[in-house]
XYZ file of C-alpha atoms in Angstrom:
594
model
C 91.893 105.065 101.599
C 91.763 102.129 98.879
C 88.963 100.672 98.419
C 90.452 97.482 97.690
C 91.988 95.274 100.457
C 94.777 92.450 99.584
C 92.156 89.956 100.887
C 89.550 90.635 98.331
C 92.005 89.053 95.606
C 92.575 85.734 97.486
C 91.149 82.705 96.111
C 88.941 81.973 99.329
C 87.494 85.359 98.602
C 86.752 84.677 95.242
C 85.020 81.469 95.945
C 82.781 83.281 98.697
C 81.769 85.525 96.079
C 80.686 82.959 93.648
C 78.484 81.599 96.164
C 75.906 84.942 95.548
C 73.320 84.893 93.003
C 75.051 87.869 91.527
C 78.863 87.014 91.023
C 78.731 88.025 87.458
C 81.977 89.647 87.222
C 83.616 86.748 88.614
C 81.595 83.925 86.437
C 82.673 86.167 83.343
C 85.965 85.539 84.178
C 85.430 81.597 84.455
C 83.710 81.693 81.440
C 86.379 83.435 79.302
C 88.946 80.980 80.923
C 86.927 78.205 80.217
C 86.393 79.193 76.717
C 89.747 79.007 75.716
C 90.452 75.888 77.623
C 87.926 73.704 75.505
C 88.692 75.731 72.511
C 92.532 74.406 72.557
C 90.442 70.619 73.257
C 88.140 71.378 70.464
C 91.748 72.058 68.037
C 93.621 69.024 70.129
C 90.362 66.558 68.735
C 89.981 67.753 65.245
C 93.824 66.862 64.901
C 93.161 63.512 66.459
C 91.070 63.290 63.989
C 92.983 64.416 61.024
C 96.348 62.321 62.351
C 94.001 59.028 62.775
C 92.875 59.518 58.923
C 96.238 60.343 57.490
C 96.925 56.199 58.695
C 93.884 54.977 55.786
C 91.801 57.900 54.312
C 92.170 59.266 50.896
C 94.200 62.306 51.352
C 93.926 62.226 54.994
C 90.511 62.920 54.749
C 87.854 62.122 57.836
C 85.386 61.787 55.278
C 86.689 60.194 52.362
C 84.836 56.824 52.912
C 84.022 56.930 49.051
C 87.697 56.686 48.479
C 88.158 53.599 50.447
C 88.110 50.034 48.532
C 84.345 48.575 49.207
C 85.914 45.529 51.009
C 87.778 47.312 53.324
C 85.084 50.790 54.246
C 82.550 47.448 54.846
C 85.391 45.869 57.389
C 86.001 49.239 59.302
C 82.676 49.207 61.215
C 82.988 45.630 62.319
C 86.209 46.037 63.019
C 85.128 49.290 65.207
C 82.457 47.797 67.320
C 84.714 45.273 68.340
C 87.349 47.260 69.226
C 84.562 49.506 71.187
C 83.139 46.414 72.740
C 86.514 44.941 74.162
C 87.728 47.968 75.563
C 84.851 49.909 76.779
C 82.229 47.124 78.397
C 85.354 45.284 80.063
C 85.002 48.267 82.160
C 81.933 49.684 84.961
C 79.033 50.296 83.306
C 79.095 54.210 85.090
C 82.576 54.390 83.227
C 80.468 53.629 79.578
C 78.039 56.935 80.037
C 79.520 59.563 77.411
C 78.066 62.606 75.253
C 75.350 65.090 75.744
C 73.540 62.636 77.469
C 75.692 61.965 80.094
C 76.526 65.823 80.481
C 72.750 66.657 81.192
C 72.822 63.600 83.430
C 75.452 65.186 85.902
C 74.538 68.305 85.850
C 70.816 66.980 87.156
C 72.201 64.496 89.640
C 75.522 65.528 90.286
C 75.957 69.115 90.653
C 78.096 69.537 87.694
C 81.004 67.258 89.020
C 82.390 64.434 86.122
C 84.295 61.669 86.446
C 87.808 61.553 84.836
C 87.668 58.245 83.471
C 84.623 58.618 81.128
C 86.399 62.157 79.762
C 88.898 60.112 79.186
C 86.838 57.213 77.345
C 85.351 60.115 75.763
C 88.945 60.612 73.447
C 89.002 57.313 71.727
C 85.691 56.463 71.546
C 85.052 59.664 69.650
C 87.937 59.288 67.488
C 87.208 56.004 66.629
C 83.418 56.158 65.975
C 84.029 58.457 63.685
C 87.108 57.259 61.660
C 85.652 53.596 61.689
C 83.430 54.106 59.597
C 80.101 54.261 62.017
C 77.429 57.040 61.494
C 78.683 59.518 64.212
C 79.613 63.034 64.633
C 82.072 65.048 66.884
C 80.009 67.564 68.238
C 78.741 65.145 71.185
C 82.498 64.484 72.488
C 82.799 68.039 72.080
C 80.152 68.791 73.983
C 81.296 66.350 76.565
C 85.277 67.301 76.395
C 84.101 71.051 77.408
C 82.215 70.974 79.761
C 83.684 68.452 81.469
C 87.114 70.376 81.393
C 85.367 73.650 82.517
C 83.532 71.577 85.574
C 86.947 70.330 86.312
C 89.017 73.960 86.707
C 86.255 74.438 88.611
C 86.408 70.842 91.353
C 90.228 71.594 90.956
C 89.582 75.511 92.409
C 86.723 73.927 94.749
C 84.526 76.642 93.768
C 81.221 76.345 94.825
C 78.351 73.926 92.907
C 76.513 76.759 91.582
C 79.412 77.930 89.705
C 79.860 74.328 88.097
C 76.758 74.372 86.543
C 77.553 77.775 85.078
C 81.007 76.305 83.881
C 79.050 73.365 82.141
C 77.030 75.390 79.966
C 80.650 77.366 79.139
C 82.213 74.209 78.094
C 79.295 72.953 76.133
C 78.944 76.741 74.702
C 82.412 76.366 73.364
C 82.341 72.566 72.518
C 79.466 73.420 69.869
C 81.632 77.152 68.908
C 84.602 75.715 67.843
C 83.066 72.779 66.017
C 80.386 74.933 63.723
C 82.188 78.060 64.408
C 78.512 79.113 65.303
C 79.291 81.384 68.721
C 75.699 82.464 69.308
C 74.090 79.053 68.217
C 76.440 77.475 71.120
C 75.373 79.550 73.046
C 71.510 79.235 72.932
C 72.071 75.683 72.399
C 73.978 75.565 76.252
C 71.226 77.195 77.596
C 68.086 75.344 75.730
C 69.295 71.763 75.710
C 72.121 71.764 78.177
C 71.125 73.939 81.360
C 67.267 74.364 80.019
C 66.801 78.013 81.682
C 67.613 82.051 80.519
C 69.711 83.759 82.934
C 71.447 87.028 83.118
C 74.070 85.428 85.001
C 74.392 82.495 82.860
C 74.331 84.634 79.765
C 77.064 86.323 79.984
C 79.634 84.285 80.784
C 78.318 81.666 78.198
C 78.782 84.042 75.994
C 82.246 84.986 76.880
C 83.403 81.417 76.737
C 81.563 80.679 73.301
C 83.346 83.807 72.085
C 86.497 82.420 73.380
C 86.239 78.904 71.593
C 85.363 80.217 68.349
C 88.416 82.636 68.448
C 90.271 79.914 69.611
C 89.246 77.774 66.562
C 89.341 80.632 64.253
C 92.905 81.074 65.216
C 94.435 77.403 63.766
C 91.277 76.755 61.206
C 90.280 80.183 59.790
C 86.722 81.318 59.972
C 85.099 79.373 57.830
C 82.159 77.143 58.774
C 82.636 73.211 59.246
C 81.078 73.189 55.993
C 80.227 75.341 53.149
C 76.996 76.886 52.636
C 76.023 78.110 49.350
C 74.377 81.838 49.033
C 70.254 81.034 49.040
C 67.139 83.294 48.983
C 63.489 81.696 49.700
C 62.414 83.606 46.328
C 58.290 83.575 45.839
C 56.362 83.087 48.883
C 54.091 80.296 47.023
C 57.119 78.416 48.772
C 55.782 78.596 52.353
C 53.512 75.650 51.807
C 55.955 73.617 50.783
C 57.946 74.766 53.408
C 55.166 73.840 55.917
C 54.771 70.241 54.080
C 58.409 69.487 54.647
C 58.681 70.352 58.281
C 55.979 67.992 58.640
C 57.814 65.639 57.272
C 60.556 65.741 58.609
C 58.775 66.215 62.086
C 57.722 62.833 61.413
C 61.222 61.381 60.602
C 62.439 63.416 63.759
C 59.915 61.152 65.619
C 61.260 58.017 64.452
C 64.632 58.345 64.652
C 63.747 59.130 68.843
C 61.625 55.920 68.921
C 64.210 53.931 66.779
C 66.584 55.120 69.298
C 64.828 54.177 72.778
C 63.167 50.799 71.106
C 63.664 48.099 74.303
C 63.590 45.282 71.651
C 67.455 46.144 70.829
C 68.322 47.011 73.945
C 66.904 43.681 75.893
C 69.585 41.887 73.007
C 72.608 40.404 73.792
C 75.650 42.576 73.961
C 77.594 40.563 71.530
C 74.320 40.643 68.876
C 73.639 43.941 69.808
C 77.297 45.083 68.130
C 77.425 42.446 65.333
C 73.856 44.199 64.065
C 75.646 47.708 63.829
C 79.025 46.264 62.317
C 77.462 44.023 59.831
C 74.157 46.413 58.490
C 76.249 49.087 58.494
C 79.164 47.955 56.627
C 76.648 46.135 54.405
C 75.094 49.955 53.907
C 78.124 50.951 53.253
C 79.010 48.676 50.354
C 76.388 50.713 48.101
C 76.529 53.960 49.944
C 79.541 54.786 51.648
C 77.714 58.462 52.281
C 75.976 56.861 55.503
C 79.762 56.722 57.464
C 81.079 58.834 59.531
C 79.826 62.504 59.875
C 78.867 63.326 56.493
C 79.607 66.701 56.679
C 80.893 66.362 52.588
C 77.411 64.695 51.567
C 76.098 67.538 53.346
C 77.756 69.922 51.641
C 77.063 68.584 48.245
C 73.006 68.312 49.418
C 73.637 72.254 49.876
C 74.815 72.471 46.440
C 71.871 70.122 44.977
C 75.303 68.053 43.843
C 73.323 64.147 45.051
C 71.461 61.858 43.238
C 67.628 61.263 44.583
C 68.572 57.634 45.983
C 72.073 58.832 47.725
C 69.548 61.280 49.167
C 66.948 58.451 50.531
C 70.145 56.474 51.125
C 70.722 59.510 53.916
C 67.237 59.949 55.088
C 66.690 56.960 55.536
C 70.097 54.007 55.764
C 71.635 56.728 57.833
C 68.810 58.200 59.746
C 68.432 53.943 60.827
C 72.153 53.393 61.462
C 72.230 55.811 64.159
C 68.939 55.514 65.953
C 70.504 51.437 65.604
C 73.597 52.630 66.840
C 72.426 54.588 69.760
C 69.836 51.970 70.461
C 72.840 49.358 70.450
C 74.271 51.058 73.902
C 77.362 52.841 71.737
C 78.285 56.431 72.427
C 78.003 58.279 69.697
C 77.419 61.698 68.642
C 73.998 62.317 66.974
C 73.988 66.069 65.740
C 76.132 65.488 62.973
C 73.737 62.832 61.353
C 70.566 64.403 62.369
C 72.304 67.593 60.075
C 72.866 65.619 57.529
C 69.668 63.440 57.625
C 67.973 66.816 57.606
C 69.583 68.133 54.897
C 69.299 65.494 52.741
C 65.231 65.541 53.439
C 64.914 68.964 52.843
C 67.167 68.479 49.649
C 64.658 65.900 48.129
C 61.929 68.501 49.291
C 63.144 70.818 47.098
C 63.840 68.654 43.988
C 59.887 67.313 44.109
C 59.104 71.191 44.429
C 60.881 71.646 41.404
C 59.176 68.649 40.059
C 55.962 70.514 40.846
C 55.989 74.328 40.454
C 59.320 73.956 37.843
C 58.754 77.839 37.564
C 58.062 79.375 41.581
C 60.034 76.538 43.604
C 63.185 77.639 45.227
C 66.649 76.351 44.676
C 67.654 72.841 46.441
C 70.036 74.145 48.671
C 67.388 76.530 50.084
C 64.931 73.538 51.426
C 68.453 71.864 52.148
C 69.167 74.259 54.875
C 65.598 74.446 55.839
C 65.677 71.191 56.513
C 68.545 70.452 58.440
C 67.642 73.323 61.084
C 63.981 71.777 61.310
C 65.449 68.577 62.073
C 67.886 69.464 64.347
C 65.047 71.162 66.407
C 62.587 68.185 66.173
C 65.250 65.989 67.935
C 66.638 68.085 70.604
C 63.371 70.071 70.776
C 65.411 73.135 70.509
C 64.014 75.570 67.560
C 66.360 78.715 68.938
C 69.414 76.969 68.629
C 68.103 75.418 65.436
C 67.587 79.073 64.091
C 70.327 80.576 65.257
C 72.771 77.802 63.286
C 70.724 78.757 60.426
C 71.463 82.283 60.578
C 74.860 81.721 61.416
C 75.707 79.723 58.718
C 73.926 81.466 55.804
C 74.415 84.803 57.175
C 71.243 85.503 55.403
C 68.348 86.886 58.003
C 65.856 86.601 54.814
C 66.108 82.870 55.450
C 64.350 82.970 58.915
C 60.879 83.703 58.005
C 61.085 80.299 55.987
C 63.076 78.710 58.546
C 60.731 79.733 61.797
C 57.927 78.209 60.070
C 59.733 74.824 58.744
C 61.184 74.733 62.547
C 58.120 74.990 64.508
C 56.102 72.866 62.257
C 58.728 69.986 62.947
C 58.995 70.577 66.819
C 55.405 70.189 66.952
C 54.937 67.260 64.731
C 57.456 65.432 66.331
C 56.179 66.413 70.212
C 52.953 66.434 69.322
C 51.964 63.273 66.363
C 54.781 61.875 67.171
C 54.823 61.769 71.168
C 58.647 62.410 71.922
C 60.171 64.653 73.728
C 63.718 66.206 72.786
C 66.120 63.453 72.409
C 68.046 64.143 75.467
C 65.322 64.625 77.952
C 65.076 60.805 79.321
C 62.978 61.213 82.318
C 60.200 63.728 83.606
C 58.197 64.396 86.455
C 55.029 66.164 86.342
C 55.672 66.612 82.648
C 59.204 68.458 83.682
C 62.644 67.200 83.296
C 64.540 68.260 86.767
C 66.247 70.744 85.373
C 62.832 72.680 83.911
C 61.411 72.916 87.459
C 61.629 76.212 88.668
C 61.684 75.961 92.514
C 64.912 73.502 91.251
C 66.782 75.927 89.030
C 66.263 79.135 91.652
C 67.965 77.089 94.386
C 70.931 75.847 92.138
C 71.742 79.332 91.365
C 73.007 79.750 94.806
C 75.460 78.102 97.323
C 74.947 77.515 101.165
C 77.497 80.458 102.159
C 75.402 82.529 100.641
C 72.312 82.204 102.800
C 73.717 80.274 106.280
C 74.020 81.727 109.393
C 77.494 82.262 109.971
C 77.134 82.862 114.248
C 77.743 79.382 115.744
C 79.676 78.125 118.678
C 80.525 74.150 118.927
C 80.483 72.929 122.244
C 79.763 69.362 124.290
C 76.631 68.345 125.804
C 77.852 68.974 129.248
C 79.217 72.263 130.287
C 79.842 74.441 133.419
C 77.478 77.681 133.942
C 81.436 79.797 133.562
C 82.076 77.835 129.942
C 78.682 78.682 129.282
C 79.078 82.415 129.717
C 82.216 82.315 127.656
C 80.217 80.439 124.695
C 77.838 83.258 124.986
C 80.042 85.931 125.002
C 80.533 86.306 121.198
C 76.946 86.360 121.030
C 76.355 83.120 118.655
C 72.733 82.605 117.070
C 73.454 78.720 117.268
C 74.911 76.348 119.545
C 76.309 72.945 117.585
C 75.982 70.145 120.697
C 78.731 67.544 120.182
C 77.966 64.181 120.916
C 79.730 61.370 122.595
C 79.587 58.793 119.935
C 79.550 59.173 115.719
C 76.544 57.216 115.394
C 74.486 59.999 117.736
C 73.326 63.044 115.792
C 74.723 66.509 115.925
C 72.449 68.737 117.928
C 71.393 72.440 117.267
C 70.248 74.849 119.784
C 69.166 78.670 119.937
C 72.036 80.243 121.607
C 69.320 82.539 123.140
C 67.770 79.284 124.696
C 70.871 78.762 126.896
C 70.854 82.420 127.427
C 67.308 82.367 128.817
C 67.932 79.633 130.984
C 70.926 80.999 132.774
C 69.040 84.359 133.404
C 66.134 82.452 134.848
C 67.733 80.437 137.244
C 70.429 82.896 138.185
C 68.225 84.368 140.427
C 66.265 81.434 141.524
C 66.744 80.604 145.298
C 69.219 77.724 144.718
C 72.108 79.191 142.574
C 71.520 76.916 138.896
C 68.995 74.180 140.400
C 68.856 73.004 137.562
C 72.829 71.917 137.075
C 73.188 67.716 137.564
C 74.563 65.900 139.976
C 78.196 66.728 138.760
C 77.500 71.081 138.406
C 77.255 70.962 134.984
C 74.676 71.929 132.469
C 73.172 69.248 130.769
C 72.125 71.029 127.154
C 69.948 68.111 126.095
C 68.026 68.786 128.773
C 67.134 72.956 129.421
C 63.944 73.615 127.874
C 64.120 74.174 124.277
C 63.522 73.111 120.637
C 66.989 71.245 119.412
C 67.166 70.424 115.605
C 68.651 67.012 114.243
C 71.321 67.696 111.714
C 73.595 66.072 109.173
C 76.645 67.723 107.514
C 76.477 69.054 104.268
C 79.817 70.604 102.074
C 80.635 74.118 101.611
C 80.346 74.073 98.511
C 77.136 72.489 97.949
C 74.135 74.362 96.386
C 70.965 75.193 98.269
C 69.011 72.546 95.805
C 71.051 70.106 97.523
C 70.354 71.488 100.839
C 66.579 71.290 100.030
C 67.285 67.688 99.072
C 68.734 66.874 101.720
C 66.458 68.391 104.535
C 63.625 66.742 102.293
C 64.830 63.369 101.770
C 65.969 62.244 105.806
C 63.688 64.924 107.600
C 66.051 66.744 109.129
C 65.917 70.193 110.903
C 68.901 71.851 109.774
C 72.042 70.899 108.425
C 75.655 72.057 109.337
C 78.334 73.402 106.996
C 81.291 71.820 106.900
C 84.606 73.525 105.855
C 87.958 71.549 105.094
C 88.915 68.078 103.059
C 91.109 66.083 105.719
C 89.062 64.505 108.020
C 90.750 65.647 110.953
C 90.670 68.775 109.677
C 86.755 69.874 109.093
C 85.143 72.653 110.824
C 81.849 74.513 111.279
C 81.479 77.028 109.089
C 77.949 77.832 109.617
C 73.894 76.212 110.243
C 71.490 76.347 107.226
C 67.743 75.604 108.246
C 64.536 74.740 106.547
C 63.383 79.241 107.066
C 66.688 80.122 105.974
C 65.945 78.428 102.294
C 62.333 79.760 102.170
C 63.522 82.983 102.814
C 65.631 82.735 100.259
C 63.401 81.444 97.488
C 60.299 83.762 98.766
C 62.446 86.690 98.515
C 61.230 89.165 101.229
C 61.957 92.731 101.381
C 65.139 92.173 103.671
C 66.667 89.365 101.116
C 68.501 86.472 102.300
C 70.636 86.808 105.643
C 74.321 85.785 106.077
């Protein structure tokens, strides 16, 4: 006999499955799909990019700023934050939310689910920021392009919620693979800064789709590394303290870019001032130090090599560092992790040439501190050390570096949380010290979809029914009975089947046959003795977090599962209760029923 039955490869199968806590198998094969779909974005922006330079830049070069005349690198950012201005506030201010930011903020609120209009917004604003001349990288509209693509196969399959969030982290895994070609940094960074949690069954298909985006990426770019990183070695251990001194540092400079960033006295400007302050300091910047544009992946590059002069280098730390805490600060989306790389290497860069200064004969090379420091300050802004690390060890492919680099990264996590008071840049609201996403009775319950834990045994019927359609409702046995009302604006009614049940027995044999039917012989079901629940209707592919939410927020009972999309259309597919979610999250020996 096979094992396997036609139905078991249907789609409707396949999304009942991913309702479970343990659909690995099928969330692998998301992930890998996933993968390669934002790994083919990842290659479609980087030649958005490359076509948009080939117009102005040196040699078609994103980064050539230096090459540009000083008249006309100074123009591009004025002439790029009114562009940005014109066509992105003429429109909602829901359709102006873009980045990491706004990918954290729908996976907390939203289940996952992203609007097309901001991935859209998402194409040419990232594109521009970066080619006019502003200090902004690519990896947050790669960040946003992937995940949002991967959460969209998924609304466009209507697979359950739980599996979106899963998707998310796939997308962002990618986004962050094919930029760096870093698979295992995307990867951690998904899960520390994106999702905030260590699953099994988010691993592995984060994995797979971070795997799938490099390869992707690989395949049109080569292997190589979005920039080159020079062979280094810590050398003497005298170096730790210096090590230690430049984490704090740049801890500190970690902390003020956040502040810079979230200061209310730019944000309560006017719009129009609020964009003439980034055009005109940063073209003015620019006049002197065209390094502070764009990404400045070349600048750091040559900070790797020791190849800058000690004031480009303070121009980096601390022009560029300004620009795009300014930037952010001004309302414009831009990608941060770029600059915070660069800022960081440029800090760690000037680290090492004042070690030199000092200990001529022990200190390290420049481009060891270099890479020190731009994996201590990425981890002091996101708060995200692993992922810091694991970029560190990626690029380098040196493991002797991580002694160093564990040190320089927790000193500058803790500096910045701890002197500094911020949390990691994209963490914008907490309760009870917790973003949403960190609380654990939250994440256990987003793991799983309603199908996986409702009680699939109900009958609909009306209020009013005869004692022979009542023995036919009970005939299939149904735990719950779903009491139709007259009007919309009444609630839907649950009942214990066995409550009807119990009735009819008792008055079967009572004197007068059903005393209790009304004046017209029916049975009147808001009246037999028994507990009826208020519900409200709740999607089939919602997640029990929602459910909790929901049963929370308007005191209800239970809540009833509706299938379908027309309205016409919608059925009952089952009753999830207040006990049927506390089973779930207590865990008992039986596990949770459906």
């Amino acid at each position: 006999m096979s094992r396997f039955s036609r139905s078991d490869f249907t789609l409707e199968s396949f999304r009942r499955q991913l309702a479970n806590v343990d659909a690995l198998p099928q969330l692998c094969v998301l992930g890998m799909v996933s993968g390669v779909i934002t790994g083919a974005l990842m290659v479609g922006f980087r030649l958005l990019l490359d076509w948009g330079a080939n117009v102005y830049m040196p040699e078609g070069n994103p980064e050539a700023f230096e090459g540009l005349a000083p008249w006309f690198r100074a123009l591009l950012p004025i002439v790029t934050v009114i562009l940005i201005g014109v066509l992105l506030w003429r429109q909602k201010p829901t359709a102006r939310k873009l980045g990491v930011s706004h990918v954290i903020e729908r996976l907390t609120y939203h289940q996952g689910r992203f609007p097309l209009r901001n991935w859209l917004n998402q194409w040419w604003v990232g594109v521009v920021s970066v080619l006019g001349g502003l200090s902004a990288g690519r990896e947050g509209p790669a960040i946003h392009l992937g995940a949002a693509a991967a959460s969209g196969l998924g609304q466009q399959l209507r697979l359950p919620h739980n599996s979106l969030r899963v998707l998310v982290a796939c997308g962002t895994a990618a986004g962050i693979s094919a930029s760096f070609n870093t698979p295992l940094a995307g990867v951690i960074f998904a899960m520390e800064v994106v999702m905030m949690e260590y699953t099994l069954m988010s691993f592995m298909p984060v994995m797979l789709a971070s795997t799938m985006g490099a390869l992707v990426a690989q395949l049109v770019y080569g292997s190589e590394a979005a920039f080159p990183v020079p062979d280094v070695s810590l050398g003497s251990l005298i170096n730790l303290p210096w090590v230690v001194l430049m984490g704090l540092m740049i801890g500190l400079l970690a902390g003020a870019f956040i502040h810079v960033s979230r200061t209310p006295r730019i944000t309560r400007l006017p719009l129009w001032l609020r964009l003439a302050l980034v055009g005109v300091v940063t073209g003015g910047v620019a006049l002197w130090y065209p390094q502070v544009q764009g990404i400045g992946y070349d600048s750091l590059a040559a900070a790797l090599n020791g190849q800058l002069s000690v004031d480009v280098l303070l121009a980096l730390i601390i022009a560029k560092l300004l620009l795009t805490a300014l930037t952010v600060a001004s309302g414009i989306p831009i990608g941060i992790i770029g600059p915070v790389l660069v800022v960081g290497a440029a800090s760690g860069a000037l680290s090492g040439l004042l070690g030199g200064l000092v200990w001529p004969e022990i200190a390290s090379e420049v481009g060891v501190y270099a890479m020190l420091g731009m994996a201590a300050m990425m981890a002091a802004v996101l708060q995200a050390p692993l992922a810091a690390l694991m970029a560190l060890l990626e690029l380098t492919h040196n493991p002797t570096i991580m002694l160093p680099g564990m040190l320089a990264v927790v000193v500058a996590c803790l500096t910045s949380r701890q002197l500094a008071g911020c949390e990691g840049f994209f963490i914008s609201s907490t309760r009870y010290g917790r973003h949403p996403l960190q609380q654990p009775l939250m994440q256990a319950l987003s793991r799983v979809s309603v199908p996986a834990v409702m009680e699939r045994s109900v009958e609909r019927t009306t209020r009013m029914l005869s004692p022979e359609e009542a023995r036919r409702l009970l005939e299939s046995n149904p735990v719950w009975l779903v009491i139709e009302r007259s009007t919309e604006d009444k609630p839907v009614l649950a009942l214990k089947a066995a409550e009807l049940a119990r009735w009819m027995i008792d008055h079967e044999d009572a004197p007068d046959h059903y005393e209790g039917l009304n004046a017209d012989g029916l049975i009147d079901l808001l009246e037999i003795p028994g507990e009826r629940l208020e519900m409200a209707p709740i999607g089939l592919q919602a997640t029990l977090s929602e459910a909790f939410i929901a049963l929370q927020n308007d005191a209800l009972g239970a809540l009833y599962v509706v299938h379908g999309h027309r309205p016409k259309q919608k059925r009952i597919s089952g009753i999830i209760t207040r006990d049927a979610i506390e089973r779930y999250y207590r865990y008992t020996d039986t596990g949770p029923t459906g």
